Amino acid sequence: MEENLIALEAVLGPLDQPLVRARSGEEAMKAMLRQDFAVVLLDVLMPGMDGFETAANIKRLDQTKDVPIILLTGTDADSDYAYRGYAIGAADFLTKPFDPWLLRTKVNVFLEMHRKNHRLEARTEMLADRVAELERTVERLRKRGAGG
């Protein structure tokens, strides 16, 4: 619902991160295949694919399986919603109305993990380049030693 999207944008705005709106599970899946996400917030009740189906599809794809998902639902939710959410791989589950500070804090934790993962990947790549350079140097030295 439009008012829910506006409310989420207002709550998450102070994090100063790009937000991507999706009005359905299908839209969410398309967006996730086009770009990298630090975290996904899914309403359990969405048109077309519901939040559970969307989360399950996200977790099935290699490209998106590691993206944490926070499921959101109304206060009249079934008691098994949380169980179903965690069973399909959701990282967290919040019932509306949620505390804006709590949601912002949870999202910020996933943003920080995402940033750290990217730094780790960059360092790993840099180390791999250094190892390859050292291996080439060792090979050149072996060839000189064998020829001399």
Tab-separated table of N, CA and C in Angstrom:
chain	number	residue	atom	x	y	z
A	1	MET	N	0.840	-1.182	0.000
A	1	MET	CA	0.000	0.000	0.000
A	1	MET	C	0.886	1.246	0.000
A	2	GLU	N	0.464	2.230	-0.743
A	2	GLU	CA	1.244	3.457	-0.909
A	2	GLU	C	1.591	4.106	0.431
A	3	GLU	N	0.617	4.161	1.345
A	3	GLU	CA	0.898	4.814	2.646
A	3	GLU	C	1.953	4.050	3.448
A	4	ASN	N	1.986	2.726	3.299
A	4	ASN	CA	3.020	1.930	3.980
A	4	ASN	C	4.401	2.227	3.400
A	5	LEU	N	4.478	2.358	2.083
A	5	LEU	CA	5.754	2.661	1.438
A	5	LEU	C	6.254	4.045	1.857
A	6	ILE	N	5.346	5.003	1.913
A	6	ILE	CA	5.707	6.363	2.325
A	6	ILE	C	6.189	6.362	3.777
A	7	ALA	N	5.487	5.620	4.640
A	7	ALA	CA	5.879	5.548	6.052
A	7	ALA	C	7.265	4.914	6.198
A	8	LEU	N	7.520	3.832	5.464
A	8	LEU	CA	8.835	3.183	5.527
A	8	LEU	C	9.938	4.117	5.029
A	9	GLU	N	9.663	4.843	3.962
A	9	GLU	CA	10.660	5.789	3.460
A	9	GLU	C	10.961	6.871	4.488
A	10	ALA	N	9.928	7.334	5.199
A	10	ALA	CA	10.128	8.358	6.228
A	10	ALA	C	10.964	7.810	7.385
A	11	VAL	N	10.690	6.572	7.786
A	11	VAL	CA	11.428	5.954	8.884
A	11	VAL	C	12.883	5.700	8.495
A	12	LEU	N	13.107	5.239	7.261
A	12	LEU	CA	14.457	4.852	6.830
A	12	LEU	C	15.246	5.997	6.203
A	13	GLY	N	14.595	7.093	5.912
A	13	GLY	CA	15.259	8.248	5.303
A	13	GLY	C	16.512	8.711	6.029
A	14	PRO	N	16.498	8.794	7.361
A	14	PRO	CA	17.694	9.243	8.086
A	14	PRO	C	18.929	8.358	7.882
A	15	LEU	N	18.767	7.163	7.375
A	15	LEU	CA	19.918	6.292	7.121
A	15	LEU	C	20.696	6.752	5.889
A	16	ASP	N	20.088	7.654	5.099
A	16	ASP	CA	20.733	8.232	3.923
A	16	ASP	C	21.242	7.158	2.965
A	17	GLN	N	20.398	6.197	2.676
A	17	GLN	CA	20.713	5.116	1.738
A	17	GLN	C	19.659	5.105	0.641
A	18	PRO	N	20.045	4.689	-0.563
A	18	PRO	CA	19.030	4.599	-1.625
A	18	PRO	C	17.998	3.535	-1.283
A	19	LEU	N	16.744	3.873	-1.477
A	19	LEU	CA	15.641	2.937	-1.226
A	19	LEU	C	14.991	2.604	-2.562
A	20	VAL	N	14.601	1.350	-2.718
A	20	VAL	CA	13.940	0.912	-3.945
A	20	VAL	C	12.545	0.444	-3.565
A	21	ARG	N	11.554	1.035	-4.197
A	21	ARG	CA	10.162	0.646	-3.957
A	21	ARG	C	9.775	-0.502	-4.874
A	22	ALA	N	9.022	-1.430	-4.317
A	22	ALA	CA	8.406	-2.478	-5.128
A	22	ALA	C	6.986	-2.643	-4.615
A	23	ARG	N	6.040	-2.624	-5.502
A	23	ARG	CA	4.634	-2.706	-5.101
A	23	ARG	C	4.089	-4.134	-5.155
A	24	SER	N	4.975	-5.070	-5.533
A	24	SER	CA	4.562	-6.474	-5.590
A	24	SER	C	5.806	-7.341	-5.456
A	25	GLY	N	5.586	-8.616	-5.205
A	25	GLY	CA	6.690	-9.556	-5.130
A	25	GLY	C	7.428	-9.664	-6.450
A	26	GLU	N	6.683	-9.601	-7.547
A	26	GLU	CA	7.291	-9.685	-8.866
A	26	GLU	C	8.222	-8.501	-9.105
A	27	GLU	N	7.757	-7.290	-8.734
A	27	GLU	CA	8.598	-6.089	-8.866
A	27	GLU	C	9.847	-6.211	-8.006
A	28	ALA	N	9.680	-6.740	-6.812
A	28	ALA	CA	10.828	-6.903	-5.905
A	28	ALA	C	11.861	-7.845	-6.509
A	29	MET	N	11.413	-8.957	-7.062
A	29	MET	CA	12.338	-9.922	-7.660
A	29	MET	C	13.088	-9.296	-8.844
A	30	LYS	N	12.384	-8.559	-9.690
A	30	LYS	CA	13.033	-7.919	-10.833
A	30	LYS	C	14.100	-6.937	-10.366
A	31	ALA	N	13.773	-6.144	-9.347
A	31	ALA	CA	14.734	-5.168	-8.824
A	31	ALA	C	15.963	-5.868	-8.255
A	32	MET	N	15.746	-6.969	-7.561
A	32	MET	CA	16.860	-7.684	-6.932
A	32	MET	C	17.792	-8.306	-7.960
A	33	LEU	N	17.272	-8.641	-9.122
A	33	LEU	CA	18.110	-9.220	-10.163
A	33	LEU	C	18.889	-8.147	-10.925
A	34	ARG	N	18.467	-6.877	-10.783
A	34	ARG	CA	19.134	-5.780	-11.484
A	34	ARG	C	20.243	-5.123	-10.665
A	35	GLN	N	20.166	-5.210	-9.338
A	35	GLN	CA	21.160	-4.533	-8.519
A	35	GLN	C	21.386	-5.253	-7.201
A	36	ASP	N	22.398	-4.809	-6.493
A	36	ASP	CA	22.807	-5.399	-5.227
A	36	ASP	C	22.037	-4.734	-4.085
A	37	PHE	N	21.543	-5.532	-3.144
A	37	PHE	CA	20.810	-5.006	-2.001
A	37	PHE	C	21.471	-5.438	-0.700
A	38	ALA	N	21.445	-4.545	0.287
A	38	ALA	CA	21.987	-4.843	1.614
A	38	ALA	C	20.946	-5.556	2.465
A	39	VAL	N	19.688	-5.218	2.295
A	39	VAL	CA	18.588	-5.790	3.075
A	39	VAL	C	17.283	-5.562	2.303
A	40	VAL	N	16.321	-6.439	2.537
A	40	VAL	CA	15.008	-6.321	1.901
A	40	VAL	C	13.941	-6.324	2.988
A	41	LEU	N	13.015	-5.376	2.889
A	41	LEU	CA	11.836	-5.353	3.759
A	41	LEU	C	10.659	-5.815	2.918
A	42	LEU	N	9.970	-6.831	3.385
A	42	LEU	CA	8.825	-7.370	2.648
A	42	LEU	C	7.600	-7.392	3.535
A	43	ASP	N	6.517	-6.866	3.005
A	43	ASP	CA	5.242	-7.001	3.699
A	43	ASP	C	4.730	-8.407	3.399
A	44	VAL	N	4.196	-9.054	4.396
A	44	VAL	CA	3.666	-10.404	4.191
A	44	VAL	C	2.514	-10.365	3.193
A	45	LEU	N	1.674	-9.340	3.278
A	45	LEU	CA	0.523	-9.224	2.388
A	45	LEU	C	0.841	-8.277	1.243
A	46	MET	N	1.043	-8.846	0.050
A	46	MET	CA	1.306	-8.053	-1.151
A	46	MET	C	0.458	-8.618	-2.276
A	47	PRO	N	0.184	-7.780	-3.266
A	47	PRO	CA	-0.555	-8.298	-4.422
A	47	PRO	C	0.295	-9.296	-5.208
A	48	GLY	N	-0.344	-10.268	-5.819
A	48	GLY	CA	0.395	-11.298	-6.557
A	48	GLY	C	1.097	-12.217	-5.581
A	49	MET	N	2.399	-12.352	-5.743
A	49	MET	CA	3.194	-13.170	-4.810
A	49	MET	C	3.183	-12.497	-3.448
A	50	ASP	N	2.845	-13.233	-2.421
A	50	ASP	CA	2.882	-12.625	-1.088
A	50	ASP	C	4.328	-12.568	-0.580
A	51	GLY	N	4.517	-12.004	0.597
A	51	GLY	CA	5.855	-11.850	1.156
A	51	GLY	C	6.576	-13.162	1.380
A	52	PHE	N	5.842	-14.194	1.770
A	52	PHE	CA	6.462	-15.500	1.997
A	52	PHE	C	6.984	-16.095	0.689
A	53	GLU	N	6.154	-16.038	-0.354
A	53	GLU	CA	6.573	-16.558	-1.666
A	53	GLU	C	7.764	-15.778	-2.201
A	54	THR	N	7.700	-14.453	-2.059
A	54	THR	CA	8.793	-13.611	-2.539
A	54	THR	C	10.082	-13.936	-1.792
A	55	ALA	N	9.994	-14.049	-0.468
A	55	ALA	CA	11.175	-14.379	0.336
A	55	ALA	C	11.736	-15.738	-0.078
A	56	ALA	N	10.869	-16.701	-0.276
A	56	ALA	CA	11.326	-18.036	-0.681
A	56	ALA	C	12.039	-17.973	-2.025
A	57	ASN	N	11.512	-17.180	-2.961
A	57	ASN	CA	12.153	-17.037	-4.271
A	57	ASN	C	13.503	-16.328	-4.153
A	58	ILE	N	13.582	-15.332	-3.296
A	58	ILE	CA	14.850	-14.628	-3.065
A	58	ILE	C	15.890	-15.611	-2.538
A	59	LYS	N	15.494	-16.448	-1.602
A	59	LYS	CA	16.432	-17.383	-0.988
A	59	LYS	C	16.825	-18.525	-1.925
A	60	ARG	N	16.048	-18.770	-2.967
A	60	ARG	CA	16.355	-19.856	-3.916
A	60	ARG	C	17.429	-19.475	-4.933
A	61	LEU	N	17.571	-18.193	-5.205
A	61	LEU	CA	18.494	-17.756	-6.258
A	61	LEU	C	19.887	-17.505	-5.702
A	62	ASP	N	20.897	-18.018	-6.372
A	62	ASP	CA	22.282	-17.817	-5.935
A	62	ASP	C	22.619	-16.339	-5.796
A	63	GLN	N	22.137	-15.539	-6.739
A	63	GLN	CA	22.447	-14.113	-6.769
A	63	GLN	C	21.878	-13.361	-5.560
A	64	THR	N	20.784	-13.840	-4.986
A	64	THR	CA	20.097	-13.088	-3.929
A	64	THR	C	19.965	-13.846	-2.608
A	65	LYS	N	20.415	-15.087	-2.561
A	65	LYS	CA	20.150	-15.941	-1.396
A	65	LYS	C	20.720	-15.411	-0.079
A	66	ASP	N	21.784	-14.603	-0.150
A	66	ASP	CA	22.412	-14.115	1.074
A	66	ASP	C	21.886	-12.765	1.540
A	67	VAL	N	20.947	-12.187	0.805
A	67	VAL	CA	20.397	-10.894	1.199
A	67	VAL	C	19.439	-11.104	2.371
A	68	PRO	N	19.690	-10.422	3.496
A	68	PRO	CA	18.786	-10.580	4.643
A	68	PRO	C	17.403	-9.989	4.347
A	69	ILE	N	16.397	-10.654	4.869
A	69	ILE	CA	15.007	-10.236	4.657
A	69	ILE	C	14.359	-9.963	6.006
A	70	ILE	N	13.710	-8.805	6.110
A	70	ILE	CA	12.881	-8.489	7.275
A	70	ILE	C	11.442	-8.503	6.792
A	71	LEU	N	10.652	-9.385	7.359
A	71	LEU	CA	9.234	-9.466	7.009
A	71	LEU	C	8.430	-8.555	7.930
A	72	LEU	N	7.448	-7.877	7.355
A	72	LEU	CA	6.570	-6.984	8.102
A	72	LEU	C	5.138	-7.461	7.930
A	73	THR	N	4.363	-7.369	9.000
A	73	THR	CA	2.960	-7.752	8.888
A	73	THR	C	2.115	-6.946	9.868
A	74	GLY	N	0.804	-6.949	9.628
A	74	GLY	CA	-0.121	-6.237	10.494
A	74	GLY	C	-0.334	-6.961	11.814
A	75	THR	N	-0.969	-6.278	12.764
A	75	THR	CA	-1.175	-6.848	14.093
A	75	THR	C	-2.135	-8.016	14.081
A	76	ASP	N	-2.962	-8.125	13.038
A	76	ASP	CA	-3.931	-9.220	12.973
A	76	ASP	C	-3.347	-10.464	12.295
A	77	ALA	N	-2.049	-10.565	12.295
A	77	ALA	CA	-1.374	-11.678	11.612
A	77	ALA	C	-1.651	-13.011	12.306
A	78	ASP	N	-1.608	-14.073	11.501
A	78	ASP	CA	-1.699	-15.420	12.056
A	78	ASP	C	-0.515	-15.658	12.977
A	79	SER	N	-0.734	-16.481	13.979
A	79	SER	CA	0.340	-16.749	14.941
A	79	SER	C	1.497	-17.503	14.317
A	80	ASP	N	1.265	-18.184	13.199
A	80	ASP	CA	2.357	-18.938	12.580
A	80	ASP	C	3.145	-18.129	11.550
A	81	TYR	N	2.806	-16.859	11.357
A	81	TYR	CA	3.519	-16.028	10.387
A	81	TYR	C	5.003	-15.933	10.709
A	82	ALA	N	5.334	-15.670	11.950
A	82	ALA	CA	6.749	-15.544	12.325
A	82	ALA	C	7.474	-16.860	12.056
A	83	TYR	N	6.870	-17.954	12.462
A	83	TYR	CA	7.477	-19.271	12.231
A	83	TYR	C	7.706	-19.491	10.737
A	84	ARG	N	6.691	-19.215	9.931
A	84	ARG	CA	6.817	-19.401	8.475
A	84	ARG	C	7.922	-18.522	7.915
A	85	GLY	N	8.013	-17.292	8.406
A	85	GLY	CA	9.041	-16.366	7.931
A	85	GLY	C	10.437	-16.875	8.225
A	86	TYR	N	10.664	-17.287	9.462
A	86	TYR	CA	11.985	-17.793	9.828
A	86	TYR	C	12.286	-19.107	9.108
A	87	ALA	N	11.271	-19.922	8.892
A	87	ALA	CA	11.464	-21.210	8.230
A	87	ALA	C	11.926	-21.042	6.779
A	88	ILE	N	11.529	-19.956	6.119
A	88	ILE	CA	11.961	-19.749	4.729
A	88	ILE	C	13.248	-18.937	4.636
A	89	GLY	N	13.780	-18.542	5.789
A	89	GLY	CA	15.074	-17.866	5.776
A	89	GLY	C	15.061	-16.394	6.084
A	90	ALA	N	13.938	-15.850	6.531
A	90	ALA	CA	13.917	-14.433	6.905
A	90	ALA	C	14.834	-14.208	8.098
A	91	ALA	N	15.500	-13.053	8.098
A	91	ALA	CA	16.412	-12.720	9.194
A	91	ALA	C	15.656	-12.159	10.386
A	92	ASP	N	14.504	-11.525	10.122
A	92	ASP	CA	13.738	-10.930	11.206
A	92	ASP	C	12.285	-10.791	10.787
A	93	PHE	N	11.447	-10.509	11.775
A	93	PHE	CA	10.012	-10.425	11.557
A	93	PHE	C	9.470	-9.349	12.487
A	94	LEU	N	8.802	-8.340	11.944
A	94	LEU	CA	8.248	-7.260	12.761
A	94	LEU	C	6.756	-7.118	12.505
A	95	THR	N	6.038	-6.862	13.564
A	95	THR	CA	4.596	-6.662	13.477
A	95	THR	C	4.293	-5.171	13.513
A	96	LYS	N	3.417	-4.727	12.617
A	96	LYS	CA	2.993	-3.325	12.587
A	96	LYS	C	1.955	-3.099	13.679
A	97	PRO	N	1.902	-1.943	14.262
A	97	PRO	CA	2.834	-0.843	14.041
A	97	PRO	C	4.158	-1.133	14.741
A	98	PHE	N	5.248	-0.893	14.056
A	98	PHE	CA	6.559	-1.166	14.627
A	98	PHE	C	7.180	0.140	15.115
A	99	ASP	N	8.101	0.002	16.019
A	99	ASP	CA	8.841	1.136	16.552
A	99	ASP	C	9.810	1.614	15.468
A	100	PRO	N	9.687	2.850	15.001
A	100	PRO	CA	10.568	3.338	13.933
A	100	PRO	C	12.054	3.229	14.298
A	101	TRP	N	12.399	3.545	15.535
A	101	TRP	CA	13.789	3.457	15.969
A	101	TRP	C	14.295	2.024	15.854
A	102	LEU	N	13.470	1.059	16.271
A	102	LEU	CA	13.858	-0.350	16.215
A	102	LEU	C	14.083	-0.793	14.763
A	103	LEU	N	13.164	-0.444	13.880
A	103	LEU	CA	13.319	-0.824	12.470
A	103	LEU	C	14.575	-0.189	11.880
A	104	ARG	N	14.774	1.099	12.127
A	104	ARG	CA	15.954	1.791	11.606
A	104	ARG	C	17.238	1.138	12.130
A	105	THR	N	17.241	0.771	13.408
A	105	THR	CA	18.413	0.132	14.008
A	105	THR	C	18.684	-1.224	13.364
A	106	LYS	N	17.643	-2.025	13.171
A	106	LYS	CA	17.813	-3.344	12.551
A	106	LYS	C	18.326	-3.208	11.120
A	107	VAL	N	17.747	-2.302	10.363
A	107	VAL	CA	18.187	-2.091	8.980
A	107	VAL	C	19.631	-1.606	8.968
A	108	ASN	N	19.974	-0.713	9.881
A	108	ASN	CA	21.344	-0.188	9.934
A	108	ASN	C	22.360	-1.291	10.216
A	109	VAL	N	22.003	-2.272	11.039
A	109	VAL	CA	22.899	-3.406	11.313
A	109	VAL	C	23.194	-4.153	10.010
A	110	PHE	N	22.168	-4.399	9.210
A	110	PHE	CA	22.368	-5.102	7.937
A	110	PHE	C	23.155	-4.251	6.940
A	111	LEU	N	22.943	-2.935	6.963
A	111	LEU	CA	23.718	-2.049	6.092
A	111	LEU	C	25.199	-2.108	6.455
A	112	GLU	N	25.487	-2.076	7.739
A	112	GLU	CA	26.877	-2.135	8.189
A	112	GLU	C	27.512	-3.483	7.824
A	113	MET	N	26.774	-4.567	7.985
A	113	MET	CA	27.291	-5.887	7.586
A	113	MET	C	27.588	-5.915	6.089
A	114	HIS	N	26.715	-5.318	5.305
A	114	HIS	CA	26.886	-5.258	3.856
A	114	HIS	C	28.164	-4.480	3.504
A	115	ARG	N	28.355	-3.324	4.139
A	115	ARG	CA	29.567	-2.528	3.897
A	115	ARG	C	30.819	-3.322	4.268
A	116	LYS	N	30.781	-3.997	5.416
A	116	LYS	CA	31.935	-4.788	5.853
A	116	LYS	C	32.209	-5.938	4.895
A	117	ASN	N	31.168	-6.587	4.393
A	117	ASN	CA	31.353	-7.669	3.423
A	117	ASN	C	32.016	-7.159	2.151
A	118	HIS	N	31.600	-5.970	1.700
A	118	HIS	CA	32.217	-5.403	0.500
A	118	HIS	C	33.685	-5.067	0.737
A	119	ARG	N	33.999	-4.527	1.906
A	119	ARG	CA	35.403	-4.245	2.224
A	119	ARG	C	36.212	-5.537	2.275
A	120	LEU	N	35.638	-6.571	2.863
A	120	LEU	CA	36.317	-7.864	2.947
A	120	LEU	C	36.551	-8.449	1.557
A	121	GLU	N	35.549	-8.360	0.692
A	121	GLU	CA	35.701	-8.849	-0.683
A	121	GLU	C	36.805	-8.089	-1.413
A	122	ALA	N	36.859	-6.772	-1.215
A	122	ALA	CA	37.899	-5.969	-1.867
A	122	ALA	C	39.281	-6.360	-1.355
A	123	ARG	N	39.410	-6.567	-0.063
A	123	ARG	CA	40.698	-6.976	0.507
A	123	ARG	C	41.092	-8.368	0.028
A	124	THR	N	40.129	-9.254	-0.052
A	124	THR	CA	40.402	-10.614	-0.534
A	124	THR	C	40.902	-10.570	-1.973
A	125	GLU	N	40.266	-9.743	-2.788
A	125	GLU	CA	40.677	-9.593	-4.182
A	125	GLU	C	42.096	-9.009	-4.274
A	126	MET	N	42.379	-8.017	-3.433
A	126	MET	CA	43.700	-7.411	-3.423
A	126	MET	C	44.758	-8.443	-3.014
A	127	LEU	N	44.457	-9.245	-2.003
A	127	LEU	CA	45.398	-10.279	-1.571
A	127	LEU	C	45.592	-11.339	-2.646
A	128	ALA	N	44.534	-11.695	-3.336
A	128	ALA	CA	44.649	-12.675	-4.421
A	128	ALA	C	45.548	-12.135	-5.526
A	129	ASP	N	45.420	-10.848	-5.821
A	129	ASP	CA	46.289	-10.229	-6.829
A	129	ASP	C	47.746	-10.264	-6.374
A	130	ARG	N	47.984	-9.987	-5.099
A	130	ARG	CA	49.350	-10.019	-4.566
A	130	ARG	C	49.933	-11.427	-4.606
A	131	VAL	N	49.125	-12.412	-4.253
A	131	VAL	CA	49.579	-13.804	-4.288
A	131	VAL	C	49.944	-14.186	-5.724
A	132	ALA	N	49.117	-13.813	-6.682
A	132	ALA	CA	49.391	-14.122	-8.089
A	132	ALA	C	50.690	-13.454	-8.537
A	133	GLU	N	50.895	-12.207	-8.103
A	133	GLU	CA	52.125	-11.495	-8.440
A	133	GLU	C	53.340	-12.197	-7.833
A	134	LEU	N	53.228	-12.615	-6.594
A	134	LEU	CA	54.326	-13.336	-5.945
A	134	LEU	C	54.610	-14.663	-6.637
A	135	GLU	N	53.544	-15.362	-7.050
A	135	GLU	CA	53.729	-16.636	-7.757
A	135	GLU	C	54.461	-16.426	-9.077
A	136	ARG	N	54.137	-15.338	-9.783
A	136	ARG	CA	54.833	-15.032	-11.042
A	136	ARG	C	56.311	-14.728	-10.776
A	137	THR	N	56.562	-13.982	-9.703
A	137	THR	CA	57.946	-13.656	-9.336
A	137	THR	C	58.725	-14.923	-8.997
A	138	VAL	N	58.135	-15.801	-8.215
A	138	VAL	CA	58.783	-17.069	-7.850
A	138	VAL	C	59.072	-17.883	-9.109
A	139	GLU	N	58.147	-17.921	-10.026
A	139	GLU	CA	58.323	-18.676	-11.269
A	139	GLU	C	59.475	-18.100	-12.094
A	140	ARG	N	59.537	-16.766	-12.187
A	140	ARG	CA	60.650	-16.135	-12.918
A	140	ARG	C	61.987	-16.474	-12.261
A	141	LEU	N	62.023	-16.442	-10.922
A	141	LEU	CA	63.269	-16.765	-10.210
A	141	LEU	C	63.662	-18.213	-10.417
A	142	ARG	N	62.694	-19.097	-10.458
A	142	ARG	CA	62.992	-20.533	-10.708
A	142	ARG	C	63.594	-20.707	-12.094
A	143	LYS	N	63.018	-20.032	-13.058
A	143	LYS	CA	63.512	-20.155	-14.436
A	143	LYS	C	64.936	-19.633	-14.554
A	144	ARG	N	65.235	-18.534	-13.866
A	144	ARG	CA	66.600	-17.994	-13.863
A	144	ARG	C	67.572	-18.976	-13.205
A	145	GLY	N	67.123	-19.555	-12.091
A	145	GLY	CA	67.967	-20.518	-11.371
A	145	GLY	C	68.206	-21.780	-12.174
A	146	ALA	N	67.202	-22.216	-12.902
A	146	ALA	CA	67.338	-23.434	-13.708
A	146	ALA	C	68.211	-23.182	-14.930
A	147	GLY	N	68.175	-21.971	-15.432
A	147	GLY	CA	68.952	-21.664	-16.628
A	147	GLY	C	70.381	-21.243	-16.322
A	148	GLY	N	70.674	-20.888	-15.119
A	148	GLY	CA	71.982	-20.330	-14.804
A	148	GLY	C	72.858	-21.249	-14.119
